[in-house]
Amino acid sequence: MIRSQRWKGAAFTVPFQVGFVFLYLLPIGYAAYESLFQEKQSGLGLGGATREFSGLDNYQLGLTDSAFMGSILRVVLFACVQIPFMLLVSLVLALFLDALTSKAANRFRIVLLVPYMIPGVVAAIVWINLYSPEVGPLTPIGDLFGFDWNFFAPSMVWPSIGNLLTWHGIGYNMVIIYSALQGVPRELFEAARLDGASESRIALSIKIPFVRGALVLTGLLSIIQMLQIFNEPALFRNITPETVDDSFTPIMIIYNQAFNAGNYPYAAALSVLLALILGIASLLFYRLTSKEVD
Amino acid sequence: MATTTESPKKAREAGRSGVPPVRRITGPDPASRGRGGQRFILLGLILASLYSLFPVYWLMIAATKDQVGLYQSNGLWFSGMHLWDNLHQVFTYEDGIFLRWTANSFLYAGVGSLGGTLIALATGYGLARFDFPGRGVVFAAVVGSFLIPIALLTLPLYLMFSKIGLVDTPWAMLVPCLINPFSVYLAKVYTEATIPFELLEAARIDGAGELRIFFSIVLRMMTTGGATVFLLAFVNTWNAFFLPLTVLRGKENWTLNLGLYNWSGKRAESGIDVTSLVLTGALLSIIPLAIMMTAMRRYWRSGVTLGALK
């Protein structure tokens, strides 16, 4: 390639590069810098707050902050239940679709993607009202079968949010797994059938190993999303502030530290910590799941 | 699936002609097993479809009810047609602010995504079809930024925007939309699939400048890819919540999502019950997205699948 052309090619990426510096690199650098300071009340508190360089104190504080670490533990535990469940349902549905003619599969695929088309905030509003004992139909339906459930009770809030996330996410994950399934060479099935393998055996021994990559990917995306969960608990907090407190999830704590407590440096330190935890979790998950292949 | 489409008649004929069907030796007749399995599969998919559609069905029913009907009637069926009253209420409540929020959502998602798509297409083209120093670094930055948590970007962005006076203006939503790494990634993939090197060489030999090649050849050939990138960015911005919550303060600049969030909080805050308003508004806010996604079905489906490749 001619030299001048190379530079013209680079020029096409300049608007993005400039924007990336201002909207990604600078903010991250700024957050990292801010996180090294602390607001200190000077004298009797009359002179207002002053900033003081405090090194890694904010990070140490964050790592020993029981509310923050508790919120991470809460989200991780929840992820360990919700994500495998959602992926299992998505996988089974994708296998079901794969067994149909492509015309029938298309119809079901569109229907199952309907929840994914609905904005997260709207989805949460709809489910919160479905759960509501005054407005929603789920409480009377429970009464009919003798269940006395309260979807906003402390022990039920996570299952309630979990159902909402599962409902919202099944279609998306199913489409990804299904499109991976379409890549399995069909001759493999014929060969297996001639060898006397049952359909379920084919699914277990050929199809599922083949879509492992798609499962790892959907799992990874779900973990990233789950550690950053904010919208759903924020809307639940509107309805049951006593159950869903303002330190329910890591991002809720960060938001509160920044905008309600006004402790921006601490919020910055916590978001850097969250980014590190996110990176470690993704790496760990990737390592664990790709090791199984060997 | 050749085994299940084979008719029983054919199998019988095969038996009569003396050639035993291979499958009969190995187990039960695969055709009958297939039919039972097929029924099981259909049942599973129908149940999953009901689960997917039920909340939307309920929302549609609820939007036709007045406050009394909402609380006292059967949640699964209509009671009185109050849809028009509800719509009237939604569009007149708080001086018709709902319409303003709708317009804002369209502005941010439409204009922001259009600008973002153009920048992404140029960048994707540059990355895919030119070999310049630092290209690897740019691409690594694109992929690496998928992992950055939203709080780590949004909070410092808020501080920076407030220093230059952008907070609480439409620019606070529009500017971040211009830079979308995922769009760049998609644009690169689409360029690799649709723009051959030979074509660019031919255009260069004909004496066309690089800009001219981009605007009159590349962009035109990238209509499908560009539409997908635009659609996904539009949906993303329409659905955004954390960014607008952080950078928009005054009601008049809010998005639909923020407005609905605020209305749904009123019940706890001040004891005013605006549930039927929230539900009708929620239904309305889905409609533009649903229309757009149905119209551009083939684009966003390929986008969803491509999303899996990253």
XYZ file of C-alpha atoms in Angstrom:
604
model
C 0.000 0.000 0.000
C 1.266 3.431 -0.940
C 2.421 5.547 2.014
C 0.037 8.444 1.428
C -2.890 6.039 1.195
C -2.025 4.554 4.565
C -2.241 7.940 6.171
C -5.472 8.746 4.395
C -6.812 5.486 5.773
C -5.716 6.465 9.255
C -7.498 9.799 8.748
C -10.849 7.965 8.489
C -10.395 6.809 12.068
C -9.385 10.215 13.429
C -12.878 11.421 14.473
C -13.318 8.220 16.447
C -9.866 8.426 17.992
C -10.372 12.019 19.107
C -13.787 11.172 20.522
C -12.440 8.066 22.200
C -9.760 10.109 23.945
C -12.301 12.647 25.221
C -15.145 10.284 26.057
C -13.252 7.212 27.248
C -9.582 7.745 28.084
C -9.876 11.168 29.706
C -12.846 10.212 31.916
C -11.138 7.011 33.074
C -7.923 8.890 33.784
C -9.883 11.586 35.539
C -11.670 9.025 37.709
C -8.381 7.343 38.588
C -6.858 10.714 39.488
C -9.855 11.832 41.547
C -9.854 8.564 43.443
C -6.518 9.511 45.023
C -7.999 12.445 46.967
C -10.203 12.821 49.977
C -12.464 15.632 51.081
C -11.379 16.842 54.520
C -13.240 19.292 56.706
C -10.848 22.076 57.605
C -10.752 23.439 61.135
C -14.223 23.464 62.664
C -15.890 22.788 59.355
C -16.489 26.495 58.813
C -13.943 26.847 56.060
C -15.640 24.217 53.958
C -14.038 21.070 52.647
C -10.577 20.897 51.190
C -9.115 18.219 48.984
C -6.168 16.338 50.232
C -4.046 13.815 48.459
C -4.619 10.519 50.191
C -2.956 7.935 48.003
C -4.755 4.639 47.950
C -6.791 5.301 51.109
C -10.066 5.335 49.165
C -9.284 1.913 47.738
C -8.443 0.515 51.135
C -11.671 1.987 52.425
C -13.602 0.419 49.554
C -12.112 -3.015 50.057
C -13.091 -2.953 53.732
C -16.458 -1.267 53.160
C -18.913 -3.947 54.232
C -21.754 -2.334 52.290
C -19.786 -2.333 49.043
C -18.302 -5.798 49.418
C -21.687 -7.044 50.614
C -23.368 -5.687 47.515
C -20.812 -7.419 45.295
C -21.275 -10.689 47.129
C -25.051 -10.310 46.831
C -24.848 -9.748 43.081
C -22.344 -12.579 42.553
C -24.437 -15.080 44.513
C -27.472 -14.039 42.556
C -25.571 -14.357 39.273
C -24.576 -17.915 40.201
C -28.245 -18.880 40.306
C -29.870 -16.693 37.671
C -27.338 -16.931 34.825
C -27.051 -20.752 34.677
C -30.832 -21.025 34.905
C -31.435 -18.490 32.136
C -28.790 -20.049 29.895
C -30.168 -23.533 30.471
C -33.663 -22.436 29.434
C -32.228 -20.567 26.426
C -30.219 -23.633 25.421
C -33.200 -25.978 25.686
C -35.360 -23.591 23.646
C -32.617 -23.238 21.030
C -32.401 -27.049 20.783
C -36.184 -27.192 20.442
C -36.109 -24.605 17.638
C -33.359 -26.558 15.934
C -35.599 -29.626 15.791
C -38.341 -27.737 13.923
C -38.616 -26.793 10.274
C -37.044 -23.415 9.661
C -40.424 -21.824 8.938
C -41.894 -22.885 12.286
C -38.634 -22.016 14.047
C -38.789 -18.502 12.615
C -42.264 -17.920 13.986
C -41.348 -19.003 17.503
C -38.110 -17.065 17.347
C -39.927 -13.795 16.715
C -42.396 -14.418 19.540
C -39.646 -15.361 21.998
C -37.720 -12.194 21.100
C -40.620 -9.900 22.026
C -39.386 -9.327 25.614
C -35.943 -8.379 24.307
C -37.506 -5.593 22.233
C -38.948 -3.970 25.342
C -36.753 -1.366 27.086
C -35.392 -2.574 30.426
C -37.090 0.207 32.358
C -40.468 -0.578 30.803
C -39.981 -4.309 31.405
C -39.297 -3.609 35.072
C -42.361 -1.346 35.324
C -44.573 -4.025 33.797
C -43.317 -6.821 36.067
C -43.447 -4.650 39.182
C -47.108 -4.050 38.462
C -47.692 -7.736 37.729
C -46.152 -8.495 41.133
C -48.102 -5.768 42.891
C -50.688 -7.236 45.267
C -53.163 -4.426 44.460
C -52.906 -4.230 40.679
C -51.255 -7.378 39.396
C -52.918 -10.686 38.586
C -50.168 -12.847 40.108
C -51.279 -12.454 43.728
C -54.905 -13.550 43.070
C -53.606 -16.410 40.925
C -51.396 -17.460 43.841
C -54.393 -17.280 46.199
C -56.295 -19.579 43.867
C -53.636 -22.260 44.287
C -53.139 -21.602 47.974
C -49.860 -19.706 47.719
C -49.585 -16.669 49.905
C -46.719 -15.026 48.080
C -45.462 -11.481 48.439
C -43.109 -10.650 45.595
C -41.641 -7.643 47.385
C -40.761 -9.458 50.631
C -37.030 -9.438 51.468
C -36.648 -13.124 50.632
C -38.567 -12.738 47.379
C -37.015 -9.598 45.876
C -34.127 -11.419 44.194
C -36.303 -14.189 42.767
C -38.663 -11.454 41.534
C -35.818 -9.560 39.852
C -34.401 -12.872 38.612
C -37.634 -13.735 36.875
C -37.702 -10.300 35.282
C -34.126 -10.668 33.996
C -34.759 -14.212 32.792
C -37.895 -13.109 30.947
C -35.983 -10.255 29.355
C -32.871 -12.237 28.436
C -34.048 -15.661 27.231
C -34.810 -14.553 23.668
C -31.485 -12.822 23.085
C -29.416 -15.701 24.447
C -31.552 -18.237 22.599
C -30.957 -16.495 19.258
C -27.196 -16.512 19.789
C -27.132 -20.202 20.764
C -29.548 -21.087 17.953
C -27.427 -19.403 15.319
C -24.409 -21.325 16.627
C -26.457 -24.544 16.370
C -27.163 -23.784 12.720
C -23.448 -24.142 12.124
C -23.313 -27.804 13.197
C -22.706 -29.940 10.088
C -25.958 -31.832 9.451
C -24.124 -34.963 8.268
C -23.031 -35.528 11.854
C -26.661 -36.109 12.894
C -27.312 -38.552 10.074
C -24.208 -40.491 10.968
C -25.151 -40.585 14.638
C -28.706 -41.695 13.824
C -27.441 -44.528 11.694
C -25.315 -45.566 14.663
C -28.511 -45.713 16.681
C -28.126 -42.536 18.725
C -31.363 -41.062 20.099
C -32.276 -37.421 19.518
C -31.500 -36.527 23.129
C -28.173 -38.321 22.883
C -27.363 -36.333 19.731
C -28.254 -33.115 21.534
C -26.059 -33.993 24.518
C -23.035 -35.370 22.700
C -22.944 -33.353 19.476
C -25.021 -30.206 19.651
C -24.191 -28.944 23.149
C -20.402 -29.391 22.838
C -20.606 -27.643 19.486
C -22.280 -24.519 20.935
C -19.949 -24.327 23.950
C -18.388 -21.173 22.509
C -21.757 -19.451 22.271
C -22.596 -20.526 25.836
C -19.309 -19.124 27.165
C -19.968 -15.876 25.347
C -23.547 -15.455 26.554
C -22.369 -16.362 30.049
C -19.632 -13.751 29.930
C -21.989 -11.034 28.660
C -24.493 -11.930 31.386
C -21.840 -11.719 34.111
C -20.717 -8.297 32.890
C -24.305 -7.093 32.903
C -25.133 -8.611 36.253
C -22.215 -7.013 38.120
C -23.492 -3.672 36.817
C -27.167 -4.225 37.522
C -28.868 -0.935 38.298
C -32.154 -0.242 36.462
C -34.196 -3.081 37.891
C -33.298 -2.601 41.578
C -33.675 1.165 41.151
C -37.256 0.666 39.983
C -37.959 -1.871 42.719
C -36.631 0.692 45.181
C -39.353 3.068 44.009
C -41.922 0.562 45.247
C -40.249 -1.072 48.265
C -37.532 1.266 49.555
C -37.426 -0.642 52.833
C -36.445 -3.937 51.137
C -34.287 -2.617 48.318
C -32.061 -0.110 50.122
C -29.725 2.337 48.436
C -26.725 0.004 48.797
C -28.389 -2.982 47.171
C -26.004 -3.318 44.208
C -22.472 -1.962 43.539
C -23.576 0.667 41.010
C -26.341 1.876 43.332
C -23.696 2.495 46.017
C -21.455 4.310 43.534
C -24.356 6.465 42.341
C -25.314 7.331 45.907
C -21.766 8.147 46.940
C -21.442 10.495 43.979
C -24.807 12.212 43.917
C -26.373 11.887 47.353
C -23.343 11.829 49.654
C -21.326 14.067 47.308
C -18.233 11.985 47.973
C -17.028 11.903 44.404
C -13.459 10.647 44.989
C -14.785 7.648 46.895
C -17.327 6.906 44.143
C -14.491 7.095 41.608
C -12.377 4.653 43.629
C -15.302 2.250 43.891
C -15.931 2.357 40.151
C -12.274 1.612 39.449
C -12.509 -1.304 41.903
C -15.645 -2.533 40.168
C -13.874 -2.373 36.802
C -11.006 -4.469 38.208
C -13.400 -7.004 39.708
C -15.261 -7.161 36.392
C -12.027 -7.815 34.515
C -10.942 -10.519 36.959
C -14.361 -12.173 36.914
C -14.444 -12.241 33.102
C -10.932 -13.648 32.906
C -11.667 -16.269 35.548
C -14.879 -17.320 33.863
C -13.175 -17.501 30.492
C -10.311 -19.571 31.883
C -12.573 -21.950 33.768
C -14.885 -22.577 30.853
C -12.249 -22.920 28.179
C -10.161 -25.285 30.293
C -12.970 -27.820 30.232
C -12.393 -28.264 26.519
C -8.983 -29.839 27.017
C -34.275 -34.544 8.778
C -34.619 -37.334 6.293
C -35.568 -39.957 8.876
C -38.790 -38.323 10.014
C -40.024 -37.156 6.638
C -39.992 -40.672 5.215
C -43.582 -41.851 4.889
C -44.717 -45.088 6.572
C -45.848 -46.337 3.164
C -42.348 -46.088 1.820
C -41.009 -47.985 4.825
C -43.566 -50.751 4.279
C -42.594 -51.009 0.639
C -38.992 -51.237 1.640
C -39.885 -54.065 4.019
C -41.841 -55.925 1.316
C -39.059 -55.701 -1.195
C -36.898 -57.631 1.150
C -34.530 -54.876 2.175
C -34.995 -54.401 5.916
C -34.923 -50.758 6.948
C -31.721 -50.217 8.857
C -33.311 -48.270 11.660
C -35.773 -50.922 12.707
C -32.954 -53.099 13.908
C -31.493 -50.468 16.186
C -34.582 -49.521 18.181
C -38.147 -48.244 18.078
C -39.460 -46.766 14.839
C -37.778 -43.371 14.559
C -40.803 -41.859 12.819
C -43.168 -42.461 15.724
C -40.578 -41.457 18.277
C -40.064 -38.285 16.250
C -43.753 -37.450 16.343
C -43.973 -37.805 20.125
C -40.814 -35.757 20.543
C -42.158 -33.159 18.150
C -45.295 -32.788 20.275
C -43.170 -32.358 23.403
C -41.024 -29.748 21.661
C -44.049 -27.803 20.434
C -45.560 -27.841 23.916
C -42.338 -26.483 25.402
C -42.118 -23.715 22.836
C -45.771 -22.759 23.257
C -45.329 -22.509 27.036
C -42.230 -20.344 26.543
C -44.157 -18.146 24.090
C -46.985 -17.684 26.599
C -44.434 -16.687 29.245
C -42.903 -14.184 26.815
C -46.174 -12.648 25.697
C -48.193 -12.686 28.914
C -46.750 -9.456 30.426
C -47.252 -7.598 27.140
C -50.827 -8.876 26.902
C -51.475 -7.762 30.471
C -49.992 -4.326 29.763
C -52.302 -3.869 26.784
C -55.347 -4.829 28.845
C -54.265 -2.598 31.731
C -53.886 0.409 29.430
C -57.601 0.251 28.661
C -58.696 0.443 32.286
C -59.343 3.367 34.569
C -57.891 3.493 38.087
C -60.915 1.707 39.599
C -60.897 -1.047 36.987
C -57.188 -1.529 37.452
C -57.586 -2.256 41.124
C -60.885 -4.090 41.198
C -61.399 -6.012 37.998
C -59.898 -9.281 36.839
C -56.362 -8.553 35.701
C -56.609 -10.925 32.776
C -59.606 -9.415 31.037
C -61.055 -6.074 29.947
C -63.346 -4.023 32.125
C -64.638 -0.878 30.495
C -62.901 0.865 27.634
C -60.959 3.807 29.027
C -58.028 3.771 26.620
C -58.920 7.199 25.176
C -59.259 8.768 28.630
C -55.896 7.287 29.597
C -54.219 8.554 26.448
C -55.722 11.979 27.035
C -54.384 11.905 30.596
C -50.909 10.789 29.538
C -50.594 13.572 26.994
C -52.001 16.334 29.219
C -50.527 15.387 32.621
C -47.947 17.944 33.832
C -48.650 20.202 30.833
C -48.137 17.468 28.291
C -44.556 16.721 29.304
C -44.888 13.158 27.967
C -44.834 14.464 24.399
C -41.697 16.416 25.194
C -40.014 13.287 26.568
C -41.007 11.367 23.436
C -39.505 14.075 21.241
C -36.334 14.043 23.359
C -35.997 10.275 23.055
C -36.373 10.556 19.283
C -33.830 13.396 19.158
C -31.174 11.627 21.235
C -31.680 8.219 19.656
C -32.167 9.499 16.104
C -29.602 12.274 15.721
C -27.097 10.752 18.143
C -27.180 7.377 16.419
C -26.966 8.907 12.958
C -23.786 10.789 13.871
C -22.428 7.774 15.721
C -23.112 5.505 12.752
C -21.319 7.800 10.317
C -18.239 7.990 12.540
C -18.359 4.226 13.113
C -18.585 3.463 9.384
C -15.603 5.676 8.614
C -13.601 4.106 11.433
C -14.594 0.559 10.546
C -13.651 1.196 6.918
C -10.311 2.692 7.931
C -9.545 -0.251 10.194
C -10.625 -2.920 7.744
C -9.161 -1.637 4.489
C -5.996 0.306 5.387
C -2.834 -0.810 7.057
C -1.510 2.095 9.083
C 0.735 2.224 12.139
C -1.309 2.104 15.328
C -4.204 0.286 13.716
C -3.840 -2.596 16.152
C -3.926 -0.210 19.102
C -7.140 1.416 17.884
C -8.804 -1.951 17.410
C -7.619 -3.165 20.808
C -9.122 -0.027 22.374
C -12.438 -0.751 20.633
C -12.656 -4.313 21.900
C -11.194 -3.528 25.313
C -13.804 -0.846 25.975
C -16.582 -3.461 25.900
C -15.455 -4.398 29.412
C -15.510 -0.921 30.980
C -18.320 -0.602 33.521
C -20.794 2.165 32.785
C -20.224 3.872 36.158
C -16.525 4.266 35.501
C -17.290 6.295 32.364
C -20.456 8.099 33.294
C -19.487 9.638 36.623
C -16.296 11.385 35.430
C -18.117 12.338 32.226
C -20.721 14.056 34.374
C -18.018 16.050 36.171
C -16.298 16.999 32.932
C -19.581 17.979 31.300
C -20.575 20.068 34.284
C -17.287 21.974 34.066
C -17.914 22.931 30.442
C -21.613 23.565 30.991
C -23.024 20.641 29.047
C -24.875 18.978 31.919
C -28.619 19.273 31.617
C -28.490 20.152 27.929
C -29.325 17.790 25.029
C -25.598 17.773 24.206
C -24.895 15.720 27.316
C -26.849 12.889 25.685
C -25.888 13.527 22.064
C -22.108 13.801 22.422
C -21.540 10.388 24.100
C -23.654 8.751 21.356
C -21.125 9.819 18.734
C -18.499 7.399 20.001
C -19.737 3.832 20.127
C -17.059 1.117 20.084
C -19.527 -1.655 19.407
C -20.768 0.171 16.295
C -17.166 0.489 15.137
C -16.672 -3.229 15.636
C -19.796 -4.025 13.591
C -18.792 -1.546 10.863
C -15.394 -3.227 10.570
C -16.972 -6.672 10.252
C -19.415 -5.420 7.591
C -16.674 -3.682 5.629
C -14.649 -6.870 5.546
C -17.677 -8.703 4.171
C -18.814 -6.189 1.540
C -15.960 -3.975 0.289
C -13.398 -5.849 -1.828
C -9.844 -4.489 -2.088
C -9.954 -4.778 -5.900
C -12.841 -2.339 -6.110
C -10.905 0.276 -4.154
C -7.849 -0.250 -6.325
C -9.919 0.136 -9.487
C -11.431 3.384 -8.205
C -7.969 4.692 -7.327
C -6.647 3.878 -10.786
C -9.602 5.804 -12.200
C -8.311 8.757 -10.233
C -10.951 8.962 -7.494
C -9.818 10.561 -4.223
C -10.090 8.658 -0.954
C -12.919 10.830 0.384
C -14.841 10.518 -2.846
C -14.374 6.726 -2.761
C -15.713 6.619 0.804
C -18.741 8.809 0.256
C -19.840 7.672 -3.186
C -18.805 4.016 -3.222
C -18.215 2.626 0.259
C -21.153 4.292 2.023
C -23.496 3.274 -0.779
C -22.399 -0.354 -0.636
C -22.687 -0.344 3.141
C -26.408 0.507 3.306
C -27.305 -2.802 4.928
C -24.437 -2.747 7.384
C -25.035 0.919 8.124
C -28.742 0.302 8.737
C -27.896 -2.453 11.230
C -25.376 -0.304 13.057
C -27.851 2.593 13.184
C -30.724 0.430 14.388
C -28.747 -1.159 17.224
C -27.391 2.235 18.315
C -30.907 3.702 18.173
C -32.330 0.941 20.347
C -29.424 1.282 22.770
C -29.953 5.013 23.193
C -33.736 4.683 23.399
C -33.263 2.132 26.204
C -30.509 4.043 28.025
C -31.162 4.803 31.659
C -27.987 5.347 33.677
C -26.486 8.005 31.408
C -29.612 10.211 31.193
C -30.242 9.754 34.915
C -26.748 11.060 35.597
C -26.386 13.926 33.108
C -29.949 15.256 32.819
C -31.484 17.135 35.719
C -34.398 19.221 34.478
C -37.613 17.473 33.469
C -37.769 19.176 30.094
C -34.668 17.325 28.834
C -35.587 13.877 30.128
C -36.057 10.777 28.020
C -39.189 8.620 28.083
C -37.429 6.143 30.359
C -36.530 8.794 32.926
C -40.026 10.225 32.831
C -41.645 6.841 33.374
C -39.186 6.111 36.195
C -40.158 9.383 37.824
C -43.890 8.738 37.462
C -43.567 5.224 38.804
C -41.811 6.639 41.886
C -44.663 9.026 42.637
C -46.639 6.372 44.429
C -43.956 6.020 47.097
C -42.993 9.676 47.173
C -46.143 11.649 47.549
C -48.941 9.164 47.743
C -50.375 10.224 44.379
C -51.308 7.121 42.452
C -50.548 7.467 38.775
C -50.354 3.736 38.043
C -52.703 3.797 35.047
C -50.759 6.755 33.679
C -47.455 4.881 34.034
C -48.829 1.754 32.367
C -50.372 3.595 29.420
C -47.170 5.588 29.013
C -45.110 2.393 29.159
C -47.206 0.847 26.404
C -46.832 3.979 24.274
C -43.061 4.017 24.736
C -42.771 0.508 23.293
C -44.695 1.331 20.103
C -42.074 3.351 18.151
C -39.433 0.761 18.980
C -41.706 -2.117 17.999
C -42.612 -0.474 14.681
C -38.998 0.228 13.886
C -37.806 -3.241 14.827
C -40.530 -4.962 12.846
C -39.824 -2.817 9.803
C -36.100 -3.516 10.027
C -36.326 -7.087 11.235
C -33.656 -8.546 9.003
C -31.147 -5.898 10.071
C -31.406 -6.217 13.796
C -31.522 -9.977 13.750
C -28.236 -10.124 11.909
C -26.958 -7.536 14.374
C -27.959 -9.649 17.370
C -26.162 -12.653 15.926
C -23.127 -10.606 15.024
C -23.100 -9.337 18.573
C -22.309 -12.893 19.522
C -19.166 -12.926 17.451
C -17.406 -10.267 19.421
